[in-house]
Every structure is written in structure tokens, then in C-alpha cells.
XYZ file of N, CA and C in Angstrom:
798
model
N -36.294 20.280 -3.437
C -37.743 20.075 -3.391
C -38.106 19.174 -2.212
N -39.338 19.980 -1.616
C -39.596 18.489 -0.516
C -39.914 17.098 -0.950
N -38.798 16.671 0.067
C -39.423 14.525 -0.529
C -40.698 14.462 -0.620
N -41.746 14.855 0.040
C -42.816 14.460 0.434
C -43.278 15.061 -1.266
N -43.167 15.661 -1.746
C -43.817 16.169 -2.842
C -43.102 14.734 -3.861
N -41.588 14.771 -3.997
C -41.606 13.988 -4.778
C -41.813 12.624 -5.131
N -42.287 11.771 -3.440
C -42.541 10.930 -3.172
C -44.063 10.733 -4.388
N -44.731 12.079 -4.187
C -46.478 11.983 -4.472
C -46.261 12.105 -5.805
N -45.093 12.493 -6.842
C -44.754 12.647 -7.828
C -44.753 11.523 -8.714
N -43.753 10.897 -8.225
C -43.216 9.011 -8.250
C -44.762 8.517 -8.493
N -45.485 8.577 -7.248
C -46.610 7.660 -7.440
C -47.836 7.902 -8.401
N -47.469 9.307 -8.903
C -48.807 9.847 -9.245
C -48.189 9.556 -10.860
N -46.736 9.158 -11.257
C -46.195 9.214 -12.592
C -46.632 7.503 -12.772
N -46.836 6.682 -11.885
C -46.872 5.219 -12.049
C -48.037 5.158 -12.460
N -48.836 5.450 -11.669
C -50.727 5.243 -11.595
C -51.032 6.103 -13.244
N -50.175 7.158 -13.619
C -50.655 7.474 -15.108
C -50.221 6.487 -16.422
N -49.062 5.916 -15.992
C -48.277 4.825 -16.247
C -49.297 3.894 -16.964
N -50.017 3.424 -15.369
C -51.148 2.243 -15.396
C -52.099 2.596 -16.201
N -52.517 4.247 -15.808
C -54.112 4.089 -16.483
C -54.972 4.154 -15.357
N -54.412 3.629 -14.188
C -55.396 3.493 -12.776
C -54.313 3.880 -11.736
N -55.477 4.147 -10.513
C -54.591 4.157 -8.910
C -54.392 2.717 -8.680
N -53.134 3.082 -7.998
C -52.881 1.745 -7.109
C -53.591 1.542 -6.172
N -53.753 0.060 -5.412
C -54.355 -0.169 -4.344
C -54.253 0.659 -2.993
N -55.336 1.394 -2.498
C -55.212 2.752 -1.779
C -53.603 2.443 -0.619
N -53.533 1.068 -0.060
C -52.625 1.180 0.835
C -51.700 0.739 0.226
N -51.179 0.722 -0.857
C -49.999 0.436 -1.293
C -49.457 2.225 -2.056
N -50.526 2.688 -2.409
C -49.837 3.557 -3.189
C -49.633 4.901 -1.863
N -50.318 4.506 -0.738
C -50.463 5.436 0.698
C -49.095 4.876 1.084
N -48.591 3.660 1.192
C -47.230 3.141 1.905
C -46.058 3.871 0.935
N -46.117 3.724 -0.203
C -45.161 4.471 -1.106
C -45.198 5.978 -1.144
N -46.393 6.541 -1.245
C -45.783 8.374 -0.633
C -45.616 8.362 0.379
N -45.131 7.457 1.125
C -44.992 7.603 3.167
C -43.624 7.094 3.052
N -42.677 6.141 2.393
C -41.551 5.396 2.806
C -40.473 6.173 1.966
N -39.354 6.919 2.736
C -38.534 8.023 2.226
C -37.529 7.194 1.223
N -37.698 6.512 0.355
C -37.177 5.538 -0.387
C -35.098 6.515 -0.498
N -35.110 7.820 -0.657
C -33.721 8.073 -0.791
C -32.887 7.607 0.466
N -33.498 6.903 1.580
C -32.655 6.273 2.774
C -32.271 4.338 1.852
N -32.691 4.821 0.971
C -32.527 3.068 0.348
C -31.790 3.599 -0.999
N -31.773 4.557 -1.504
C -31.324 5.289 -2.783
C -30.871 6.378 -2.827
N -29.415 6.890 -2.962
C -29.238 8.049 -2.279
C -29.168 9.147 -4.341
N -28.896 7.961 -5.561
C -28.960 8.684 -6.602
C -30.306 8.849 -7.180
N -31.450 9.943 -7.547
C -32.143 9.948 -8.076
C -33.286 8.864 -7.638
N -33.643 8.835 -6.363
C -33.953 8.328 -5.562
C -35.683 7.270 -6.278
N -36.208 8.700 -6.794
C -37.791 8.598 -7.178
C -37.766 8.491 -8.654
N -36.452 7.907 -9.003
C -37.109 7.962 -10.086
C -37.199 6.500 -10.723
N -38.526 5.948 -12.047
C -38.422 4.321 -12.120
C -37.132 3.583 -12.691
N -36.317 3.315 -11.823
C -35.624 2.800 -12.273
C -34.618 1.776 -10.727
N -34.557 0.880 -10.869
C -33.533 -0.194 -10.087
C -32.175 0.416 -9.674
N -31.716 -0.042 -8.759
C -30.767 0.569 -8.296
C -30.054 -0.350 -7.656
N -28.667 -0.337 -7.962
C -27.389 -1.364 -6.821
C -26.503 -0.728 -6.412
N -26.296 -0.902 -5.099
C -25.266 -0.387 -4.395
C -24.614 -1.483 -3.486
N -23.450 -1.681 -3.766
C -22.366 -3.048 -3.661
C -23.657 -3.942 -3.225
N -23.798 -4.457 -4.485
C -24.586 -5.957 -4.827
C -25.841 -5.772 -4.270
N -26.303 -4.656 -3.127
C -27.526 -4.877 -3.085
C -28.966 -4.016 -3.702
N -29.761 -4.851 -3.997
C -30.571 -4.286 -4.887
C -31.771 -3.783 -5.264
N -32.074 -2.488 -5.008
C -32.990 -1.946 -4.539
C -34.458 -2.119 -5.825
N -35.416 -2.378 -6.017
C -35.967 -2.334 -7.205
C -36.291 -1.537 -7.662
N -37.140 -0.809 -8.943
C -37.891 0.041 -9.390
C -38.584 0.607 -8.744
N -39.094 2.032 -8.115
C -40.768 1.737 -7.654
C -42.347 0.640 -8.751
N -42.099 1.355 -9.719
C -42.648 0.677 -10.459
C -42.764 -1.089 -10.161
N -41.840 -1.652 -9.994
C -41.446 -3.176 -9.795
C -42.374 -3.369 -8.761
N -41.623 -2.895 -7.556
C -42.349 -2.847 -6.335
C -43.766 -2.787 -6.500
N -44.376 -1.853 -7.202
C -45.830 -1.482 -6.903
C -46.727 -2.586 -7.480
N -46.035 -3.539 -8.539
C -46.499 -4.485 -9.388
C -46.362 -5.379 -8.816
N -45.473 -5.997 -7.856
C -45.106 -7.253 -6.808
C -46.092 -6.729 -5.432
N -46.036 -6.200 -4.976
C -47.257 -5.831 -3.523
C -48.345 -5.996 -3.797
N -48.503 -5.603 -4.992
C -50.420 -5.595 -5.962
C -51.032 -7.034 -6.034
N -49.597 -7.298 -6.514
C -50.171 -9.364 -6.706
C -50.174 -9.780 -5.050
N -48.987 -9.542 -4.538
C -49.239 -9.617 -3.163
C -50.602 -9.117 -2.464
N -50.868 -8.506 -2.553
C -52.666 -8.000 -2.210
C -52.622 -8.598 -0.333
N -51.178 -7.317 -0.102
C -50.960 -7.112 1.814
C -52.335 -6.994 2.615
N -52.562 -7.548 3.382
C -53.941 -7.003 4.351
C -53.849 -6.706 5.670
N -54.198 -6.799 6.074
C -54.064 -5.624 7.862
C -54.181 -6.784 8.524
N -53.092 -6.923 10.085
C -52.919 -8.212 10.454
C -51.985 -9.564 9.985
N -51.745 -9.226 8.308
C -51.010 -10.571 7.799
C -49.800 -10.627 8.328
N -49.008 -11.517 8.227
C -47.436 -11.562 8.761
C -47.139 -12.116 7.320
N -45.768 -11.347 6.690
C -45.226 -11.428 5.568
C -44.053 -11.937 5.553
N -43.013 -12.519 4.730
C -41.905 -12.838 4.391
C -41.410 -12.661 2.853
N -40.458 -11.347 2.791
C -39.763 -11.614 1.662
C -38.464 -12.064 1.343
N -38.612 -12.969 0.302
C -37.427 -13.744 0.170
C -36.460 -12.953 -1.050
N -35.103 -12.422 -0.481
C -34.610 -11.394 -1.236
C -34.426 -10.259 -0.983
N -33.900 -9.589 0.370
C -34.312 -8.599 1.099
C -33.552 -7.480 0.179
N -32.691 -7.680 -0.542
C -31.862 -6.087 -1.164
C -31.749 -5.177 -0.701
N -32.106 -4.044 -0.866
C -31.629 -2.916 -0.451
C -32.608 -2.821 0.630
N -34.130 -3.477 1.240
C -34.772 -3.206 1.813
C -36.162 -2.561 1.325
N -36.080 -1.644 0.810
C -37.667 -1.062 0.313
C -38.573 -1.900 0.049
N -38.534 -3.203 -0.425
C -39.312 -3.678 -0.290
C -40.540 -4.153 0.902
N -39.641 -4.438 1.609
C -39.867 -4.822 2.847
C -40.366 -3.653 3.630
N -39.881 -2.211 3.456
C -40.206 -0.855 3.696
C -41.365 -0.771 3.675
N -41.828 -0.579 2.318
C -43.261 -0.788 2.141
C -44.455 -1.566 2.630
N -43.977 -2.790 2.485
C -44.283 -3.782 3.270
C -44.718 -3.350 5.069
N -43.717 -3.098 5.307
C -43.670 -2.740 7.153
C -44.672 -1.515 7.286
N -44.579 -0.324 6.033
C -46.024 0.275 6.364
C -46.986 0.564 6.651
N -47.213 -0.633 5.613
C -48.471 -0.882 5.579
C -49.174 -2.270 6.450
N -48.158 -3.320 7.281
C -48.940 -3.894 7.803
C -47.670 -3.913 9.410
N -47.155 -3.032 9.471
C -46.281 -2.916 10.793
C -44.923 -3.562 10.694
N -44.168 -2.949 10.937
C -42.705 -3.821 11.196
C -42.699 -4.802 11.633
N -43.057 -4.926 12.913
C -43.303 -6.198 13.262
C -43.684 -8.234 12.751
N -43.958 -7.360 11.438
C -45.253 -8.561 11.120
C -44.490 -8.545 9.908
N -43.121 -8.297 9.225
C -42.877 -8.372 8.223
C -41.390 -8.784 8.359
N -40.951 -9.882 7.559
C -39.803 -10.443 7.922
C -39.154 -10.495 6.494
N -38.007 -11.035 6.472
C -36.893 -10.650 5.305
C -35.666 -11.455 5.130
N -35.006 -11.748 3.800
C -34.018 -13.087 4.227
C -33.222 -12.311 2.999
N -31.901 -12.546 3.240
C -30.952 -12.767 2.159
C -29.900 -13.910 1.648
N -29.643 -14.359 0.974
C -28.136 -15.149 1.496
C -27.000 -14.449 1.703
N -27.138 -13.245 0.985
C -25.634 -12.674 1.004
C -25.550 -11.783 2.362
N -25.070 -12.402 3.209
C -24.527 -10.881 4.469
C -24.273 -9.766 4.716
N -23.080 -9.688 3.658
C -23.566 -7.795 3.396
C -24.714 -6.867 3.050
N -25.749 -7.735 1.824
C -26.939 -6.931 1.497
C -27.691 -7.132 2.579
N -27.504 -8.347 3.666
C -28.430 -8.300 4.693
C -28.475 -6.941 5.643
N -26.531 -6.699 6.023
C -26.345 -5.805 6.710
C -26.791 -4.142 6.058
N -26.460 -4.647 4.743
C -27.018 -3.020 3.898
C -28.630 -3.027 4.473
N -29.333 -3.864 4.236
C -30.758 -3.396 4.291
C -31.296 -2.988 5.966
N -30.701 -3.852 6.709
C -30.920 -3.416 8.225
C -31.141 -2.340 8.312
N -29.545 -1.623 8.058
C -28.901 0.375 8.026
C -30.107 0.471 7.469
N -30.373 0.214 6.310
C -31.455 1.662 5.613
C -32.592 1.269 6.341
N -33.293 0.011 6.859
C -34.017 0.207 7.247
C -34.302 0.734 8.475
N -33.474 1.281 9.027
C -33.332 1.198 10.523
C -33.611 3.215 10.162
N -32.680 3.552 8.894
C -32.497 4.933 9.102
C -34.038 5.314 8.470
N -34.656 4.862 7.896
C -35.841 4.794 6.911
C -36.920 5.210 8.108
N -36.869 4.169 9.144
C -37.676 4.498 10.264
C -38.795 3.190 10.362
N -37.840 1.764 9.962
C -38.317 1.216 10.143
C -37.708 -0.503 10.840
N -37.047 -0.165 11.457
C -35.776 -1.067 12.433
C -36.575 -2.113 12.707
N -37.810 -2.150 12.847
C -38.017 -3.479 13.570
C -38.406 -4.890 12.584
N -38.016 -4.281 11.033
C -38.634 -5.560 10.070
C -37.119 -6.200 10.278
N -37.187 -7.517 10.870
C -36.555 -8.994 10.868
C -35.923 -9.172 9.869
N -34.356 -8.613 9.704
C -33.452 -9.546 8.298
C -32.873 -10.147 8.879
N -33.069 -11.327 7.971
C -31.831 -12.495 8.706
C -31.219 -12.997 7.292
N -30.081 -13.679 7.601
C -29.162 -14.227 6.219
C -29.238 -15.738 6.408
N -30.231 -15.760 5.029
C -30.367 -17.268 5.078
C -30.833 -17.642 3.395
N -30.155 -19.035 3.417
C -30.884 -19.515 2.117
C -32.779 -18.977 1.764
N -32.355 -18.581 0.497
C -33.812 -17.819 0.257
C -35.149 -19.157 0.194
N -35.101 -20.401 -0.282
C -35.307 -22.028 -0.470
C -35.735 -22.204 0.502
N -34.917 -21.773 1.602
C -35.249 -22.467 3.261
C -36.638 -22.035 3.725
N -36.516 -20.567 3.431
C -37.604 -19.445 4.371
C -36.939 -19.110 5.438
N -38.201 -18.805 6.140
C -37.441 -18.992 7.662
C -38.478 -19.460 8.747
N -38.406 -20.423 9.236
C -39.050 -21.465 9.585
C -39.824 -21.137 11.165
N -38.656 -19.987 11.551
C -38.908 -19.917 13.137
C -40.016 -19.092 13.094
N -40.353 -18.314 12.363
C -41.047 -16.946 12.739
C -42.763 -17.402 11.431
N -43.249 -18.851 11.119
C -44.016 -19.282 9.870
C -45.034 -19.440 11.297
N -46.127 -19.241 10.445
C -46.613 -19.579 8.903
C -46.915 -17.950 8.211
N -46.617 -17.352 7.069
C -46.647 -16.318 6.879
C -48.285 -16.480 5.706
N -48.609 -14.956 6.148
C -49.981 -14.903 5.021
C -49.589 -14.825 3.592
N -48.375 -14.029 3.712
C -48.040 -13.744 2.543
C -46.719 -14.057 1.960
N -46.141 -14.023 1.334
C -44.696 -14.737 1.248
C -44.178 -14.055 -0.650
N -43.240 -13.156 -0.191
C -42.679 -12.506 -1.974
C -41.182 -13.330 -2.090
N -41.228 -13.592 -3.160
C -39.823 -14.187 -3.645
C -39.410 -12.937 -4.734
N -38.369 -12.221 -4.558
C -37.562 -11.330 -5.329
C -36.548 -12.080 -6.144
N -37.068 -13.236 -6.888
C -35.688 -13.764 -7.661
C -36.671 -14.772 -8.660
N -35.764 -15.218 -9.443
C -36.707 -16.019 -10.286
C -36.274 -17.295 -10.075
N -37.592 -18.302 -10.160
C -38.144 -19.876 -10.039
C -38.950 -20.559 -10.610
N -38.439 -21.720 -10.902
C -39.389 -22.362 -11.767
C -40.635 -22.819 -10.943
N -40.973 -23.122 -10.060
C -41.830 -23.379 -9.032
C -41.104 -22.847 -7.187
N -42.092 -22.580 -6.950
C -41.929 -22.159 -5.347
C -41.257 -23.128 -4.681
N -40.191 -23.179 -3.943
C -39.386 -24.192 -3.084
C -40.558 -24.818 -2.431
N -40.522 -25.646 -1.857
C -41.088 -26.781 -0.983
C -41.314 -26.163 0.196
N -40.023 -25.845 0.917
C -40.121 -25.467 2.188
C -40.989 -23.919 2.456
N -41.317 -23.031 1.417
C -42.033 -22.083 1.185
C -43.447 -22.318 1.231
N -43.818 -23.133 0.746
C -44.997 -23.923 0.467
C -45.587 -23.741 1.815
N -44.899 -24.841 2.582
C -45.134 -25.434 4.090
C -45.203 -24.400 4.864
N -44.239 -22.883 4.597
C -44.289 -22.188 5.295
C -45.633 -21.385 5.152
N -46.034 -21.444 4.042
C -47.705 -20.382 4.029
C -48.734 -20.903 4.530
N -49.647 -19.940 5.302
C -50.541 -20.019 5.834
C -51.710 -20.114 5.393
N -52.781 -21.011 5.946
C -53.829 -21.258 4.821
C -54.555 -20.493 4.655
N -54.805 -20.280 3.068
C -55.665 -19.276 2.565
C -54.574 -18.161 1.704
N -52.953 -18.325 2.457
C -52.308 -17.315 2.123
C -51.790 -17.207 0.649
N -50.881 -16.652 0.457
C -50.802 -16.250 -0.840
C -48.844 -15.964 -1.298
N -48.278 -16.364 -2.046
C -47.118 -16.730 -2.337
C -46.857 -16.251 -3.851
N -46.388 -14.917 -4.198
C -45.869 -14.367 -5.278
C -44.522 -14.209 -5.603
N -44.136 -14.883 -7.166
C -42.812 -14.515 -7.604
C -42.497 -15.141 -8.761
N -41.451 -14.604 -9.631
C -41.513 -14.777 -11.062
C -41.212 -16.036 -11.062
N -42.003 -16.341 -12.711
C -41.875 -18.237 -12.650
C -41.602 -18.017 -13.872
N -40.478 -19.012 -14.012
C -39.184 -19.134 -15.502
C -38.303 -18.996 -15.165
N -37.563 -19.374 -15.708
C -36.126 -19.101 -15.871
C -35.875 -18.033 -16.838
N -36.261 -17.473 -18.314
C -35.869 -16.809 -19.455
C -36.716 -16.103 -19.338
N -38.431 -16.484 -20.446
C -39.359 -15.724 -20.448
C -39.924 -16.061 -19.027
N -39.916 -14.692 -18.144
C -40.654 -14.992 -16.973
C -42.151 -14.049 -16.793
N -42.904 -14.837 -15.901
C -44.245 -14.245 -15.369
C -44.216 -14.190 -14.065
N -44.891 -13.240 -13.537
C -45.225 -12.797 -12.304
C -46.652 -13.082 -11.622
N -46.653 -14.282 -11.269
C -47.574 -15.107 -10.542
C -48.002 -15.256 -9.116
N -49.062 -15.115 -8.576
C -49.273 -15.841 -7.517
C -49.953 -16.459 -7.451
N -50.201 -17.461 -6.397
C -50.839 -18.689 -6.018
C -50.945 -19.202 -4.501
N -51.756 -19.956 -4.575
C -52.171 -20.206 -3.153
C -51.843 -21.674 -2.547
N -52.050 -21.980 -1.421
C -51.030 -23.288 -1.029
C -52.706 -24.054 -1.050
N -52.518 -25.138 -1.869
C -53.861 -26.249 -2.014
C -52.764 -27.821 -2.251
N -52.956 -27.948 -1.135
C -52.503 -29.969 -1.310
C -53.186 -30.530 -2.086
N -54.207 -30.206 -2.913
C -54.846 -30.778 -3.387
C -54.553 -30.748 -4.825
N -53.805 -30.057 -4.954
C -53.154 -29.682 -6.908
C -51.793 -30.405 -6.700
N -51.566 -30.649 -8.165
C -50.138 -31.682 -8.433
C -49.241 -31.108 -7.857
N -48.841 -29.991 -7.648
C -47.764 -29.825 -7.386
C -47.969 -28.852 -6.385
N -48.901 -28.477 -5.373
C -48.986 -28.645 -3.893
C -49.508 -26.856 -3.989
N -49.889 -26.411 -4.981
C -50.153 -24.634 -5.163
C -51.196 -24.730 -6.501
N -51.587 -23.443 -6.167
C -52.637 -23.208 -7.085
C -52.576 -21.682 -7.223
N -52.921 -21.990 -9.193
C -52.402 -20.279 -9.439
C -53.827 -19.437 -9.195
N -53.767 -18.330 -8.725
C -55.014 -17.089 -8.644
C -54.893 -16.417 -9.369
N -53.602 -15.550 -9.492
C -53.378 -14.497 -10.184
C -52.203 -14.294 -11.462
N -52.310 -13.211 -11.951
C -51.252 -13.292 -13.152
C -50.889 -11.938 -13.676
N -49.910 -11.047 -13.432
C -49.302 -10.107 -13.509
C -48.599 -9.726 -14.414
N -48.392 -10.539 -15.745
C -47.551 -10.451 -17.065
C -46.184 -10.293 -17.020
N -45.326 -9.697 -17.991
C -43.869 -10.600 -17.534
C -43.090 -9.582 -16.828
N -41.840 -10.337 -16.327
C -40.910 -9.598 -15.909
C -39.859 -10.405 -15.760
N -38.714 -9.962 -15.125
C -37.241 -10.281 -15.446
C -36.679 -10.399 -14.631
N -36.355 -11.417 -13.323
C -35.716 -11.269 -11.986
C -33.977 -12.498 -12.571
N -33.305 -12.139 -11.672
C -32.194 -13.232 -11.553
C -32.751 -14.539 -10.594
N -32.161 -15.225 -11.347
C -32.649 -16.986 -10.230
C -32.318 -16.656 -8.568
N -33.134 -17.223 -7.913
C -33.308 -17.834 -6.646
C -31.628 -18.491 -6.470
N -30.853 -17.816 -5.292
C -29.642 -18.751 -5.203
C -29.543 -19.211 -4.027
N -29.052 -20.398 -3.967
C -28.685 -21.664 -2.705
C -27.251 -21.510 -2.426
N -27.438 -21.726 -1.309
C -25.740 -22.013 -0.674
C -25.392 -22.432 -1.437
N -23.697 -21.581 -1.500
C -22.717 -21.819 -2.645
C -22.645 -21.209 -3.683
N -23.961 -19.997 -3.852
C -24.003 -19.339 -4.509
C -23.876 -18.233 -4.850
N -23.389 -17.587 -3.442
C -23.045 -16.058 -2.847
C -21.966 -15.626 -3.778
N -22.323 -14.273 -4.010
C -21.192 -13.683 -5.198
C -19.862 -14.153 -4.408
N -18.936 -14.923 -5.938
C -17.572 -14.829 -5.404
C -17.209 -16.209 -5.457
N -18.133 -17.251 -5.736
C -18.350 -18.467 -5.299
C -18.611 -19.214 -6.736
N -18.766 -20.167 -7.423
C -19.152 -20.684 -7.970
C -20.447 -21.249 -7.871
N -21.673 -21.198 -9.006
C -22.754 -21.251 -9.188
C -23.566 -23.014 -9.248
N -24.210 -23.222 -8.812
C -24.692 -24.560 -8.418
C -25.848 -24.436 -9.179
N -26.488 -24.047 -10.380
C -27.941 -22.953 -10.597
C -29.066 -24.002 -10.200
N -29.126 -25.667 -10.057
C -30.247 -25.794 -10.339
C -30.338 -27.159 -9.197
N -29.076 -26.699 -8.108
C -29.291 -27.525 -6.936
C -30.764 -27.888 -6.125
N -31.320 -27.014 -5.535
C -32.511 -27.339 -5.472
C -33.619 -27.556 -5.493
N -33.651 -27.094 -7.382
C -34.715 -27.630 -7.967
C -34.873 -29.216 -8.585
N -33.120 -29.600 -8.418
C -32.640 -30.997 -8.800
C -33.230 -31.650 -7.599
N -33.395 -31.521 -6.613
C -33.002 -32.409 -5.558
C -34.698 -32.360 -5.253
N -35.414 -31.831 -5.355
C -37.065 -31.927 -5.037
C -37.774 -32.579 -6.266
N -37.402 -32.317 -7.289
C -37.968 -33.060 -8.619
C -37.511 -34.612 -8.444
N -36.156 -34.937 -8.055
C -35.895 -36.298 -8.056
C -36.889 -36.770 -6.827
N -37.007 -36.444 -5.812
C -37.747 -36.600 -4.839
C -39.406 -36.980 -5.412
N -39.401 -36.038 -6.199
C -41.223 -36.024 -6.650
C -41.113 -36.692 -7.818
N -39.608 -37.204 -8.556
C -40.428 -38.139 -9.692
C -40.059 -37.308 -10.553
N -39.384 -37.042 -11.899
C -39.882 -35.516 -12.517
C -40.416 -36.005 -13.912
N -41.291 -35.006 -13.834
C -42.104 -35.367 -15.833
C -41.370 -35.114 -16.765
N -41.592 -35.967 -17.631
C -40.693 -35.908 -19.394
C -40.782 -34.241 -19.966
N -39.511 -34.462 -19.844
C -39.364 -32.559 -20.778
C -39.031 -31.561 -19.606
N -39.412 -31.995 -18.265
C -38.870 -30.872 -17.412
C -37.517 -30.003 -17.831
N -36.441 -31.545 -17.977
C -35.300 -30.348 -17.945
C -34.897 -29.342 -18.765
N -35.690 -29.389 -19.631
C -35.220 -28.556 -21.495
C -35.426 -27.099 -20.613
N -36.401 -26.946 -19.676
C -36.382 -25.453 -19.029
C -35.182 -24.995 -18.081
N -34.167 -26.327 -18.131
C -32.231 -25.573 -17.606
C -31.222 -25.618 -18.790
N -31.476 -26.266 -19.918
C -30.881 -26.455 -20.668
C -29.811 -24.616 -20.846
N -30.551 -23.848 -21.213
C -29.808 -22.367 -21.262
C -29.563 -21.886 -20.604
N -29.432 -21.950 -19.289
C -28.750 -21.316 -18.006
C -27.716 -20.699 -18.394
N -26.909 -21.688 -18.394
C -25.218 -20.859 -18.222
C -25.137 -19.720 -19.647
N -25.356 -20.408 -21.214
C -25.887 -19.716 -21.738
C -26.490 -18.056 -22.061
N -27.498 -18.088 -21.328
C -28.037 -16.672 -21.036
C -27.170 -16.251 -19.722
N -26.609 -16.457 -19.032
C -26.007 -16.092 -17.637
C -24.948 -15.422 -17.992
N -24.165 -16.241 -19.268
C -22.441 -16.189 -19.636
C -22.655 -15.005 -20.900
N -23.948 -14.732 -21.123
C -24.074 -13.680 -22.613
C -24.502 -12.293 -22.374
N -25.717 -12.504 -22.731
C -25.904 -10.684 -22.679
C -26.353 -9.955 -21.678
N -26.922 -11.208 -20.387
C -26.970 -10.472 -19.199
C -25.544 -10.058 -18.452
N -24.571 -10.971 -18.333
C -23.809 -11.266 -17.481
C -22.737 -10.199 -17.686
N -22.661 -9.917 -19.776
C -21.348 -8.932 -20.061
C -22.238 -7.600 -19.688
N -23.415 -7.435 -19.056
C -24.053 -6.080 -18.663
C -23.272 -5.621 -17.442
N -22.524 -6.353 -16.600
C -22.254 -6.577 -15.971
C -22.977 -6.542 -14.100
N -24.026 -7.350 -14.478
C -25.217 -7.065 -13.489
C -26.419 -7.480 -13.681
N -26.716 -8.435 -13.454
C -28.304 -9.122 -13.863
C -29.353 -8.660 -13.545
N -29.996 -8.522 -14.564
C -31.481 -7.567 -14.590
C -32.064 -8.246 -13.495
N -33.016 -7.357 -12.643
C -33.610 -7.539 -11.419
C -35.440 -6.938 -11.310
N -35.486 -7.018 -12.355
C -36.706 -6.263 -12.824
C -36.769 -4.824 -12.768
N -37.473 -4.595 -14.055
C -37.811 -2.910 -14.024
C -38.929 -2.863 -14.797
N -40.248 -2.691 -14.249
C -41.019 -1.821 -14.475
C -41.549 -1.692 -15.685
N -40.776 -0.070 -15.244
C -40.322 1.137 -16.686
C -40.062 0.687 -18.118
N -38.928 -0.170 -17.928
C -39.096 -0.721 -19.506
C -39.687 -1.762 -20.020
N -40.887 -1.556 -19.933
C -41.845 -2.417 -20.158
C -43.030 -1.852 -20.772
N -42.878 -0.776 -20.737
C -43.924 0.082 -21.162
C -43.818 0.352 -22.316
């Protein structure tokens, strides 16, 4: 069957999904981005996908993370979490390769996402391998900024990196998580302010050097090290208490940590 049909398939099965169309240029970037150059099994259909460690999302996922993102013509983007790339695919669509940048820690998924993006037909979105925490500092201030992993609050250095007015989406929790964005205001306690609210979903934590598969896990290095910095309020930590916990149980013997999907949610 032609892609192009099943591309319009995919999108037209989500939006019945919803109940509504997606935002015209998001659901226009997704029948345009040949997603089987990022997925070679069953390409279109909702469901997540890994291929050696890197991790492509749902469409569904995707269409629910860009939405809160709310991309505009002109913005310069950064996602933190590059996986298999599609994200960023989409992304580069709809507001140019150029203007859309991408980080991993792990090297290989960096090098995986390059390839597909390069074969996808879209070579010029910026991956670099770097702590996801850091950003990337050279190429800031970004309008928009996606974190593909889960956090209890937005790193610091993320913060600094958004541009004013801009906008900074990604799941907040550790367990039960939500899909939030917010905007950078110095003027709120803790340096952001929420806009929006997307209901739940399920990413793996945000990881810091030292945390690259293969390595032993540090989980709550630098959320330790900015809270001591800022002082931290009574009761913060009861939200690390289950880490290892949920990590060492029924995600972990899956053998593969849920990365969000969508689909089962419905």
C-alpha cells in the first residue's frame, strides 16, 4: 500500500481516537514524515518502538507532546531525548531543520537517530550527545524545549535555556506522571509557571552522566544537587523514596521501561 495513504490512515485513526483534528500543522507534519525510515516493523501503527535502546514513540505519544508543545513558525526548538528521531522529524517539518535541535546521552541512539534522520529527509536537525539536564547551551535560547523522559521539575539549566515567552513541556513525577507545560516566569517559586495540562502518561526518568545503559544508576543526582542549592521543603523526598523499587519490579522484569504510549490509555 502507498505510505502516503497509510501515513493519512495513522492520523485519521488518532484524531477519531480524540474525537477532534489535530492541530492543522502537526497533524500536516505527521502525514508528511515517512516515519518507517524511524520504524522499519509496522511502522504506522500506535504503538512505541525500540531498536537497540533507541526509542521511537507512539504516533499517538508524539501527537500529544507537540500539541502541548503548540510549535509555531520561526521558533527554534530543543528536544531533550532524541531516540529514534521522529520526534524531532516532526518537529523539523513543521518549523525547518534548521531550527530544531536534539540531545541524547547515549551515543549510539544519538548515532541511530542522525541515520534515520538523514534517510527520512531530514539531515539538518542538530543531534548532539549530551547530558539531557545540561541542554545545550551553544545553540539557546530555544522557544520551545520537549523533555522525552520523566522529572520532577525541569532542570535549571533548561529553564535558563528558554526563551521568553517560550514554553517547556515534559512529564512531571516520578510514578503517577502528568504531561505539563509551562512557561519560564522568575517570578514563581520555583522559576516556571504551569499553562497547560495534558493528563497522564508514563516516560522513564531523565538520566545524568553515569547513567548510560551498562553503567550503574545515580537516579536522583541532579535533582539532589539543585534542591540542596535551593533549600528543599519538608516532604520533598518521599517523591524518591520508590525509585529503585518500581525500577527493580514490574517495569524493569518487562524488560524495557515504558516510554509512553498513547494507545493504552484509551
Amino acid at each position: 500500500m502507498d505510505p502516503a495513504v497509510l501515513r493519512d490512515d495513522m492520523v485519521d485513526g488518532l484524531e477519531h481516537a480524540l474525537g477532534r483534528p489535530l492541530p492543522e500543522e502537526i497533524g500536516l507534519a505527521m502525514r508528511t514524515v515517512p516515519r518507517r525510515e524511524f520504524v522499519e516493523e509496522a511502522p504506522y501503527d500506535n504503538r512505541p518502538r525500540t531498536v537497540d535502546g533507541a526509542v521511537t514513540l507512539a504516533p499517538g505519544t508524539v501527537a500529544r507532546l507537540l500539541t502541548a508543545l503548540d510549535p509555531r513558525e520561526g521558533d527554534e526548538a530543543l528536544v531533550v531525548g532524541a531516540g529514534g528521531g521522529y520526534t524531532a522529524a516532526v518537529l523539523a517539518e513543521i518549523l525547518g531543520g534548521r531550527h530544531v535541535h536534539a540531545l541524547d546521552i547515549a551515543r549510539p541512539q544519538v548515532y541511530r537517530a542522525r541515520s534515520n534522520l538523514e534517510a527520512a529527509g531530514y539531515g539538518e536537525v542538530l543531534v548532539d550527545c549530551q547530558e539531557g539536564s545540561s541542554g545545550l547551551p551553544e545553540y539557546a535560547p530555544y522557544d520551545r524545549i520537549l523533555i522525552e523522559a520523566g522529572v520532577v521539575e525541569p532542570p535549571r539549566p533548561l529553564l535558563e535555556q528558554l526563551a521568553d515567552g517560550g514554553r517547556i513541556v515534559f512529564p512531571k513525577g516520578n510514578g503517577d506522571q502528568t504531561l505539563v507545560a509551562v512557561t519560564r516566569d522568575p517570578d514563581a517559586p520555583d522559576g516556571y509557571r504551569r499553562v497547560d495540562e495534558r493528563g497522564p502518561v508514563k516516560f522513564a526518568p531523565l538520566l545524568v552522566d553515569g547513567e548510560q545503559p551498562g553503567v550503574t544508576r545515580n537516579r536522583t543526582q541532579r535533582e539532589d544537587r539543585e534542591r540542596a542549592e535551593r533549600g528543599a521543603s519538608p516532604g520533598w523526598e518521599h517523591e524518591w523514596l520508590d525509585w529503585d523499587e518500581r525500577l527493580s519490579g514490574r517495569e524493569r522484569s518487562s524488560g524495557a521501561p515504558d516510554y509512553g504510549d498513547y494507545g493504552d490509555r484509551r
